XYZ file of C-alpha atoms in Angstrom:
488
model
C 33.777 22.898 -24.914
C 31.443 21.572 -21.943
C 28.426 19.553 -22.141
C 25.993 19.105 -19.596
C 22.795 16.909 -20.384
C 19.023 17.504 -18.680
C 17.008 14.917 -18.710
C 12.964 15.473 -17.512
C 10.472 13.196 -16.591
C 6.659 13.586 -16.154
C 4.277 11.196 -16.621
C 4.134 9.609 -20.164
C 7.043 11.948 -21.706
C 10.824 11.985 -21.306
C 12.367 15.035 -22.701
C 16.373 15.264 -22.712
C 18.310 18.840 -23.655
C 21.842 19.049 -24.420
C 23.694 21.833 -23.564
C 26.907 23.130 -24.687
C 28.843 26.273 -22.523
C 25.367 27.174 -21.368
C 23.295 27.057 -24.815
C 20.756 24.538 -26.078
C 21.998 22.474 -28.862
C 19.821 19.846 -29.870
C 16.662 18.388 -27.864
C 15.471 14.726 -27.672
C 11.394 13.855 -26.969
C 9.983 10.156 -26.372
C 6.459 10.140 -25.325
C 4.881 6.555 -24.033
C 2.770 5.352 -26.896
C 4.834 7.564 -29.475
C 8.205 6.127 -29.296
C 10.495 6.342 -31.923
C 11.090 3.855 -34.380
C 14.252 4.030 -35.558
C 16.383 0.937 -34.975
C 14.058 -1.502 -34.013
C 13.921 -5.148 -35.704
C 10.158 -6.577 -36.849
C 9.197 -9.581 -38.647
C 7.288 -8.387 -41.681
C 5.569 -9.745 -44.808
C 6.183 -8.168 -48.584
C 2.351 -6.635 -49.274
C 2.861 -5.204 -52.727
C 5.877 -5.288 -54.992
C 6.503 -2.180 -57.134
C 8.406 -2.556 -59.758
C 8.382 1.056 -61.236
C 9.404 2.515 -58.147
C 11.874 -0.753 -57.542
C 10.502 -1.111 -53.983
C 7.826 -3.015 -51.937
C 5.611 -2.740 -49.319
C 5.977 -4.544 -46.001
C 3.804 -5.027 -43.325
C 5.247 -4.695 -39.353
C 2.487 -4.312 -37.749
C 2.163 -0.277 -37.880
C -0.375 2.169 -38.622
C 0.727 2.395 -42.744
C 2.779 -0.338 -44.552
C 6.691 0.606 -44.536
C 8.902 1.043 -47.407
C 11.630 -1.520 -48.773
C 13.651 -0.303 -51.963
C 15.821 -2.401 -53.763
C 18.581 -0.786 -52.656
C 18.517 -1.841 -48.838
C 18.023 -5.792 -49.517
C 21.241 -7.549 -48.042
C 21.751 -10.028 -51.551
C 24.704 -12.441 -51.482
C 28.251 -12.285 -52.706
C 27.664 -13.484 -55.882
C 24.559 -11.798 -56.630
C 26.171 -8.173 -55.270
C 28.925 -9.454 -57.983
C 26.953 -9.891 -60.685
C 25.177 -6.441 -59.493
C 27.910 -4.393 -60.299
C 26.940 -5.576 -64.115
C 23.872 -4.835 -63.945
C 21.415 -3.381 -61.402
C 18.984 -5.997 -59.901
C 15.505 -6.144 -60.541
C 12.792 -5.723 -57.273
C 11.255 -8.741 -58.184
C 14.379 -11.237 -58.574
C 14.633 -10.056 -54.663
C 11.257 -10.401 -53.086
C 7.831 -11.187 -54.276
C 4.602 -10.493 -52.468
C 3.635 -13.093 -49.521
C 7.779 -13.374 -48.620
C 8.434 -13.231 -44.693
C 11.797 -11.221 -44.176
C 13.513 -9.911 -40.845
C 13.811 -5.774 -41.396
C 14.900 -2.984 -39.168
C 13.641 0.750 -39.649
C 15.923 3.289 -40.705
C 12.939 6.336 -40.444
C 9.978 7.090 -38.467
C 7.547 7.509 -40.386
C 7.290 11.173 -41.404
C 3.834 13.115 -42.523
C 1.853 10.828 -44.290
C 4.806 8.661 -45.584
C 5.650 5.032 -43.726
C 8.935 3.979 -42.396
C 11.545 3.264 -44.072
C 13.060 -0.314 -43.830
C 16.453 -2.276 -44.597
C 17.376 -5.611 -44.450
C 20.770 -4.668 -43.632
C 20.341 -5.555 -39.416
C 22.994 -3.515 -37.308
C 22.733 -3.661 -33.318
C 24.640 -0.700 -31.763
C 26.727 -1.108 -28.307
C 28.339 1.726 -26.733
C 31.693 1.468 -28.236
C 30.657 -0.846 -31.277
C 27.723 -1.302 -33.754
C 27.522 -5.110 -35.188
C 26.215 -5.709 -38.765
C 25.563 -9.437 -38.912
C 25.389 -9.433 -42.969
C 28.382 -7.058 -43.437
C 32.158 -8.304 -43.217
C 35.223 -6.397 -42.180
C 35.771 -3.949 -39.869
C 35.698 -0.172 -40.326
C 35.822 3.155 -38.059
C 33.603 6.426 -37.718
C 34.701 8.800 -39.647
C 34.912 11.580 -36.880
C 36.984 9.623 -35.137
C 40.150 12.021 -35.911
C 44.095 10.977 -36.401
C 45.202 8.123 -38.349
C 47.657 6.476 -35.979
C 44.042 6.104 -33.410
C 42.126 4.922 -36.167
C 44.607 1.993 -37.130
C 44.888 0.977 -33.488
C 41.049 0.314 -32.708
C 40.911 -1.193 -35.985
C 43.799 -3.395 -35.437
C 42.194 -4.033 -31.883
C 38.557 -5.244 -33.362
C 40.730 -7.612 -36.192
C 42.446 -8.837 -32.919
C 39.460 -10.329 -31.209
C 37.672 -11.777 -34.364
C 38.548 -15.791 -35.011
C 37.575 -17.616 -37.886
C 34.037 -18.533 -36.366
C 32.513 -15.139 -36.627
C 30.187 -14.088 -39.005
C 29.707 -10.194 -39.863
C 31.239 -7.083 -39.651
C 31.723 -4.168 -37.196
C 31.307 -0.891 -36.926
C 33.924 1.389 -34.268
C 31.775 4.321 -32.860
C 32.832 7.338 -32.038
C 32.671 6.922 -28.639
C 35.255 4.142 -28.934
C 38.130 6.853 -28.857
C 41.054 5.831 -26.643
C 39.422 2.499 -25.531
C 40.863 -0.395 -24.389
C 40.990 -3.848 -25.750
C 38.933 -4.938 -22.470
C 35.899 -2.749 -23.373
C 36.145 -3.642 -27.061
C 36.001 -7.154 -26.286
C 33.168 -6.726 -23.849
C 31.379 -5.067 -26.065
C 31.755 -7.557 -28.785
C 30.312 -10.285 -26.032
C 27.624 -8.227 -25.408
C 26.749 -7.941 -29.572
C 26.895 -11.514 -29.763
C 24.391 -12.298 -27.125
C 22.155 -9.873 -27.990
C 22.438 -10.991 -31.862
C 21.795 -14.674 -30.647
C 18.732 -13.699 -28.640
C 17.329 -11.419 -31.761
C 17.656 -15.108 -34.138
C 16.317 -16.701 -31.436
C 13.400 -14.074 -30.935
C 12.542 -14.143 -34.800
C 12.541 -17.612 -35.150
C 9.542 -17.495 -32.892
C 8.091 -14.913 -34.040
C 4.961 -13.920 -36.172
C 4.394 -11.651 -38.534
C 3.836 -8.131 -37.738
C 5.935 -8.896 -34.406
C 8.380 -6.887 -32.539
C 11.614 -9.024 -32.415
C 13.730 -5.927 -31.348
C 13.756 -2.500 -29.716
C 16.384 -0.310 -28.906
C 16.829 1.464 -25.179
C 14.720 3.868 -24.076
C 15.816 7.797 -24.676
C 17.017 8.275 -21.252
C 19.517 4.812 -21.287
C 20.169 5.022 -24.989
C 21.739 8.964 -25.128
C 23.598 7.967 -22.671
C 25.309 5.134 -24.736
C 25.463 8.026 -27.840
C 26.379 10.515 -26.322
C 29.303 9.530 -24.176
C 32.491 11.538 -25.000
C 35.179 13.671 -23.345
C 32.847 16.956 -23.331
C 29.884 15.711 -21.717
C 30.827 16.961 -17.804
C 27.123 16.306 -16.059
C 23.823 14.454 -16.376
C 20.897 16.441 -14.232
C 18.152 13.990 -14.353
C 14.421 15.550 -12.286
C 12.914 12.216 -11.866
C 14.407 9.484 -9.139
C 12.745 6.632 -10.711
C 14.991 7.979 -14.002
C 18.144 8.963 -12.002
C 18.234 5.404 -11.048
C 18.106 3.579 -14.270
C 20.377 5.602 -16.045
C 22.806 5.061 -12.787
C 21.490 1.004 -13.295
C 22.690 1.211 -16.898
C 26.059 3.396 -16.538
C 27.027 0.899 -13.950
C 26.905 -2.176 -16.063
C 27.844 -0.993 -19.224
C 29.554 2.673 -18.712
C 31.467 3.196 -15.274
C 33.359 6.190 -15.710
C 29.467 7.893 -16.387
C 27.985 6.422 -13.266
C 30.078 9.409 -11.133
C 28.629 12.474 -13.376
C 25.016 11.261 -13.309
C 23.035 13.302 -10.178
C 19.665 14.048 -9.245
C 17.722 17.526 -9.821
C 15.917 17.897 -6.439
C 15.436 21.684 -6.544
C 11.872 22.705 -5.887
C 12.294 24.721 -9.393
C 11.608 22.518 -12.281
C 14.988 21.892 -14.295
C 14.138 22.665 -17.436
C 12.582 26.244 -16.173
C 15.593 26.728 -13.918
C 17.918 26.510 -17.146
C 15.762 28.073 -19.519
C 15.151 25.245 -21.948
C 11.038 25.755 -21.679
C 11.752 29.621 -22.875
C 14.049 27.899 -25.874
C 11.671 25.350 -27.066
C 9.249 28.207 -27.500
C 11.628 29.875 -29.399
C 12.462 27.560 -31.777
C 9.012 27.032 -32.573
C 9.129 30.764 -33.829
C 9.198 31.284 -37.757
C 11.439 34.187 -37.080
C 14.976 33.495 -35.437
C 16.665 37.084 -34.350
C 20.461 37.897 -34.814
C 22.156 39.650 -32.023
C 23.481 42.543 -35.244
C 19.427 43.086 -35.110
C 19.128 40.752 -38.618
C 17.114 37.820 -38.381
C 15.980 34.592 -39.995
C 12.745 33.093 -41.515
C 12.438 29.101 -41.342
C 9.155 27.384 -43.305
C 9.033 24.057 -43.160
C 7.238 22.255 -45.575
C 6.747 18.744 -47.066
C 9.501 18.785 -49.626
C 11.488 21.052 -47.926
C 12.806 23.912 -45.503
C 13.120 27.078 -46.566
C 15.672 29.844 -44.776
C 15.501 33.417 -45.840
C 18.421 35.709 -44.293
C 17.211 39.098 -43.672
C 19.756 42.007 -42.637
C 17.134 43.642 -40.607
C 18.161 46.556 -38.554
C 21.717 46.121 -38.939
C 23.514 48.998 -40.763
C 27.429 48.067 -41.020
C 29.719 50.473 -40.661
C 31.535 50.698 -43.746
C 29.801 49.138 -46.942
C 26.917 46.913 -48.347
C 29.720 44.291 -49.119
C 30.769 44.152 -45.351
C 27.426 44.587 -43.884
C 25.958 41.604 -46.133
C 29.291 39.167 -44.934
C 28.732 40.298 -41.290
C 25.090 39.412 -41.526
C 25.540 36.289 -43.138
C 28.499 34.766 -41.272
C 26.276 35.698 -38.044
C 23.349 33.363 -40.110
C 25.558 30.337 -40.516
C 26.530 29.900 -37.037
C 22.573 30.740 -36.220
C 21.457 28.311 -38.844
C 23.793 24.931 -37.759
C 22.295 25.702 -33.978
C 18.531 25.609 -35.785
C 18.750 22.664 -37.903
C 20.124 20.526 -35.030
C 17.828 22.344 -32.552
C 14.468 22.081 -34.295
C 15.933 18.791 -36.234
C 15.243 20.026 -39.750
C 16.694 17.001 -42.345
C 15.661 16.441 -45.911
C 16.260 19.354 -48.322
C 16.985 22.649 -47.263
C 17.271 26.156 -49.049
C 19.151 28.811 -47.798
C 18.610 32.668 -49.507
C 21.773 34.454 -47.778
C 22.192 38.119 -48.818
C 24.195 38.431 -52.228
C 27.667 38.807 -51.634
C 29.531 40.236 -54.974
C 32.848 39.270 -54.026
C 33.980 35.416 -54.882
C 36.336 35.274 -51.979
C 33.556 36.425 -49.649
C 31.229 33.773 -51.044
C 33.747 31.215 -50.563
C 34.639 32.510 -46.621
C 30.486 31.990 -46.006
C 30.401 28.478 -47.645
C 33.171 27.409 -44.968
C 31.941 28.969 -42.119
C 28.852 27.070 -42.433
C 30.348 23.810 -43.398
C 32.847 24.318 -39.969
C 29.811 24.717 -37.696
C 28.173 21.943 -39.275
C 31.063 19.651 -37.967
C 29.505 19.565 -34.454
C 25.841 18.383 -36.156
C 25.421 14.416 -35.140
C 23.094 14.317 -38.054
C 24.964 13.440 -41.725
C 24.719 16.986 -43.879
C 26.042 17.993 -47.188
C 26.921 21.620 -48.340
C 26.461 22.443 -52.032
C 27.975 25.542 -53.837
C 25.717 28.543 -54.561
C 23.638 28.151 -57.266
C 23.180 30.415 -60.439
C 20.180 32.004 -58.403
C 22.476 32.850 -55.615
C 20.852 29.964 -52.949
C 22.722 27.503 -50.815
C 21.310 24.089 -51.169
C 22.152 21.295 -48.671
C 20.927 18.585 -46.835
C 20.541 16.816 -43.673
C 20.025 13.090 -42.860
C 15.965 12.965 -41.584
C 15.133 9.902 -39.376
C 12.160 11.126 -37.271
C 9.865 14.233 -37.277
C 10.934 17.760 -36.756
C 10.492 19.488 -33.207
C 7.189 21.574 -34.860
C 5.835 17.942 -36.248
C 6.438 16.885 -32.774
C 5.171 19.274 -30.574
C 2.596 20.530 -32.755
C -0.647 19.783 -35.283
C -1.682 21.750 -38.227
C -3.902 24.972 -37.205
C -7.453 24.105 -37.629
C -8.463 27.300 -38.580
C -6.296 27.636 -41.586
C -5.605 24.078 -42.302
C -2.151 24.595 -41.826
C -1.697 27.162 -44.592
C -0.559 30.003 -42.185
C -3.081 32.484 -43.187
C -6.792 33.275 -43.661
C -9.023 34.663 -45.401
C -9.581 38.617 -44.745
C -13.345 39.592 -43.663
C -13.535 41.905 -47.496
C -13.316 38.009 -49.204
C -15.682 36.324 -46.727
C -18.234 39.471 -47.631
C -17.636 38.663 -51.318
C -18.806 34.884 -50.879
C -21.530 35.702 -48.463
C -22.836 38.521 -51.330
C -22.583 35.266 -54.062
C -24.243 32.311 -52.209
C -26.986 34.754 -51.181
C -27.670 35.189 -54.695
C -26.523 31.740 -55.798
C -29.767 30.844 -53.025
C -32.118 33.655 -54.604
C -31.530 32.027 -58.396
C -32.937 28.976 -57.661
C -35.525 29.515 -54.505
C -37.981 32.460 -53.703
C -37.424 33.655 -49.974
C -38.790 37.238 -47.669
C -35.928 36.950 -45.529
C -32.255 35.536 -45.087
C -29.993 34.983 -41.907
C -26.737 35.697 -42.220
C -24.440 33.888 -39.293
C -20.539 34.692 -39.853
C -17.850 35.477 -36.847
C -17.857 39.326 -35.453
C -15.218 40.889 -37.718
C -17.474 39.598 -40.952
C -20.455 41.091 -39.328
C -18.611 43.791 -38.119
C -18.058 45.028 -42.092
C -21.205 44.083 -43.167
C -22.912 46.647 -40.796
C -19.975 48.766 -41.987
C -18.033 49.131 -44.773
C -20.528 46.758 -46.436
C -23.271 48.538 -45.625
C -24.149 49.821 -48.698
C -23.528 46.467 -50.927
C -26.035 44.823 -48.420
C -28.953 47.322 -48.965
C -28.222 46.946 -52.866
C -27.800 43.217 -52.676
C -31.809 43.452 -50.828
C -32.482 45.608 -53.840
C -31.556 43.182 -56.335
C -33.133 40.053 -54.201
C -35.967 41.364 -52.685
C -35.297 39.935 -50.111
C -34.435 41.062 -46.549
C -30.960 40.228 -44.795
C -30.683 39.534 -41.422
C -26.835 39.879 -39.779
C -26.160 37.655 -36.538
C -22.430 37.443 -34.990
C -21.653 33.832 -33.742
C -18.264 33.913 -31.873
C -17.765 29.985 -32.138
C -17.850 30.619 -36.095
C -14.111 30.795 -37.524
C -12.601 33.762 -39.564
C -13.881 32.469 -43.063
C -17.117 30.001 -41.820
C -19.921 31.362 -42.579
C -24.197 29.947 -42.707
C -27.039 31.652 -45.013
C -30.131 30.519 -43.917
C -33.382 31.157 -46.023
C -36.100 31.843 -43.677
């Protein structure tokens, strides 16, 4: 497996594309003004506390208050013991006016705030520090048992009696030395001490932390073995990251190179063709089936659809083919178009057990390679797959785009025969309560159009029954169902 990672610059937007053996896996945008949240460290103040939904309210300083459950409040060892009696009350943790250091876990998403925690943790390259936690533990997809003892062993090695807090090994941590574990542990403790020192300044509603930028910070996460080449189009960017992987990540330094083709990068490797793609409802299989992906505000919604594709020997075959082809299609789109929260997957019936089984593992294996947490439920009694996938900032639609204005973001219209239905009743909605000769009717083309023709006859009846007479004007600024009726 080869990685390569583009990295484009222009103006007030970074965009970064990884891509594995020569396909787009996941993208990454950070636009000036719209950075992401996730990670940083505020100073906020408790707003409202709620005890039916045992969570508060907490003011950072952002466009909608955040949200602080009970659940993410660091408590102390005595109180955690006497928690596992009983679960603690909102209120016996915070109360409204209380000033409490919190870091955001997710961007806000739709019209929901972000979501906070008490629980601090500070992320190096190879380490991640947790000032209120203890011990130290290691990734889980960090693999072989013999590798995980040894960097935990190493960590145990360099704390002393004096430290406070636990740690975190990444994944990125695999075969490192005891030299770059302990220099990453320095650099966690400075950067700790300067956050304390930062808050204790601080006022409400104030920044105390932010993590790196997108083009410095992927770097840091996405260091490993596979990742061959950074391309980077901007020189101004080239030479941070190289800044960065020189102080903190040497052996990257070498891979990182500038684009300076005269053909933009991300048009050169087709990435511009992709993102349009994935903002497609419909995703095509190379067997000629396809997918359908709605996203919604509960959740996301994946039909499987055979399509064109015949099989060659049964339904039963035909329906696995198709849907093993889907799994491998869907773990690309989730991580591609970052789809978390609760998803729904409608795979073709399979009648064999076995078969069922096979198409539950093939999507949990190409899952593995997903950064983002998911979990794979059986099929249900209706013959869905439900899972779901760890959502810290806003899909690649909610990103890019906005809601249509024409349909309010329902995804249709209505047709021209309903908008001639409601023109017919306000017309004689108008003629019920006011005398009038004449009325103007102002609608877009296609409404006129079947007034003056299919409509035709309904109009000269509806002048029958009003006495009125109806005047038809097209107005192409007016939208598929806006429409005026003017009494003249």
């Amino acid at each position: 497996m080869s990685e390569e990672l583009l990295v484009n610059e222009c103006l007030r937007e970074v965009r970064a594309a990884l891509v594995e053996n020569g396909v787009l896996k996941e993208l990454f945008i950070e636009r000036a003004g719209g950075r992401g949240l996730v990670g940083n460290v505020y100073k906020g103040r408790i707003m409202r506390v709620l005890p039916g939904l045992q969570a508060g309210f907490v003011n950072v300083g952002l466009e909608r208050s955040a949200f602080l459950h009970a659940s993410d409040i660091v408590r102390g060892l005595e109180e955690e013991r006497l928690d596992r009696e009983r679960r603690p009350d909102i209120a016996e943790l915070i109360g409204e006016g209380d000033e409490l250091l919190v870091q955001v876990m997710k961007d806000p998403l739709g019209s929901k705030g972000a979501r906070l925690s008490t629980f601090i943790t500070l992320p190096s390259r190879l380490l991640v520090f947790a000032p209120s936690g203890s011990g130290v533990s290691v990734s889980a997809r960090i693999d072989g048992d013999d590798e995980r003892e040894r960097l935990r062993n190493l960590v145990e090695s360099l704390l002393d009696e004096d430290d406070r807090g636990g740690y975190i090994v990444r994944t990125a941590a695999h075969g490192a030395s005891l030299e770059h574990l302990e220099a990453d542990k320095r650099f966690l403790a400075r950067l700790w001490a300067t956050v304390q020192e930062t808050a204790a300044e601080a006022r409400v509603e104030e920044l105390v932390y932010r993590d790196l930028p997108l083009e410095t910070r992927l770097l840091r996460d996405l260091r490993n073995d596979s990742l061959e080449r950074v391309r980077v189009d901007s020189a101004s960017a080239c030479d941070r990251m190289k800044r960065f992987a020189d102080r903190f990540i040497p052996e990257m330094s070498d891979i990182i190179e500038l684009h300076d083709d005269d053909r933009p990068l991300f048009d050169l490797c087709g990435i511009e063709d992709e993102i349009g793609r994935a903002l497609q409802r419909r995703v095509p299989l190379k067997s000629g089936g396809y997918l359908i992906i709605d996203q919604t505000e509960a959740l996301t919604t994946i039909d499987v659809n055979s399509g064109g594709y015949v099989g060659r020997r049964d339904l039963e075959e035909t329906s696995l083919h198709t849907n093993l082809e889907a799994a491998a299609a869907i773990a690309r789109q989730l991580r591609l178009r970052n789809l978390g929260g609760i998803i729904i997957v409608d795979f073709i019936d399979l009648a064999d057990e076995e078969h069922r089984l096979q198409l539950l593992d093939a999507l949990a294996d190409r899952l593995k390679a997903d950064r983002g947490k998911t979990q794979v439920m059986d099929v249900s009694p209706l013959g869905l797959v439900e899972m779901s996938r760890k959502r810290t900032r806003d899909s690649l639609e909610r990103t890019l785009c906005r809601p249509c204005p024409t349909c309010g973001g329902r995804g249709f219209t209505k047709t021209p025969q309903t908008v001639c239905s409601e023109i017919f009743r306000e017309i004689l909605g108008q003629r019920a309560q006011e005398d009038f000769a004449e009325v103007l009717v102002l609608a877009a083309p296609d409404v006129i159009g079947r007034l003056l023709d299919e409509d035709s006859a309904s109009v000269a009846r509806l002048e029958q029954l009003t006495g009125a007479s109806i005047r038809l004007q097209s107005e192409r600024l007016h939208g598929p169902e806006q429409f005026d009726v003017v009494p003249i």
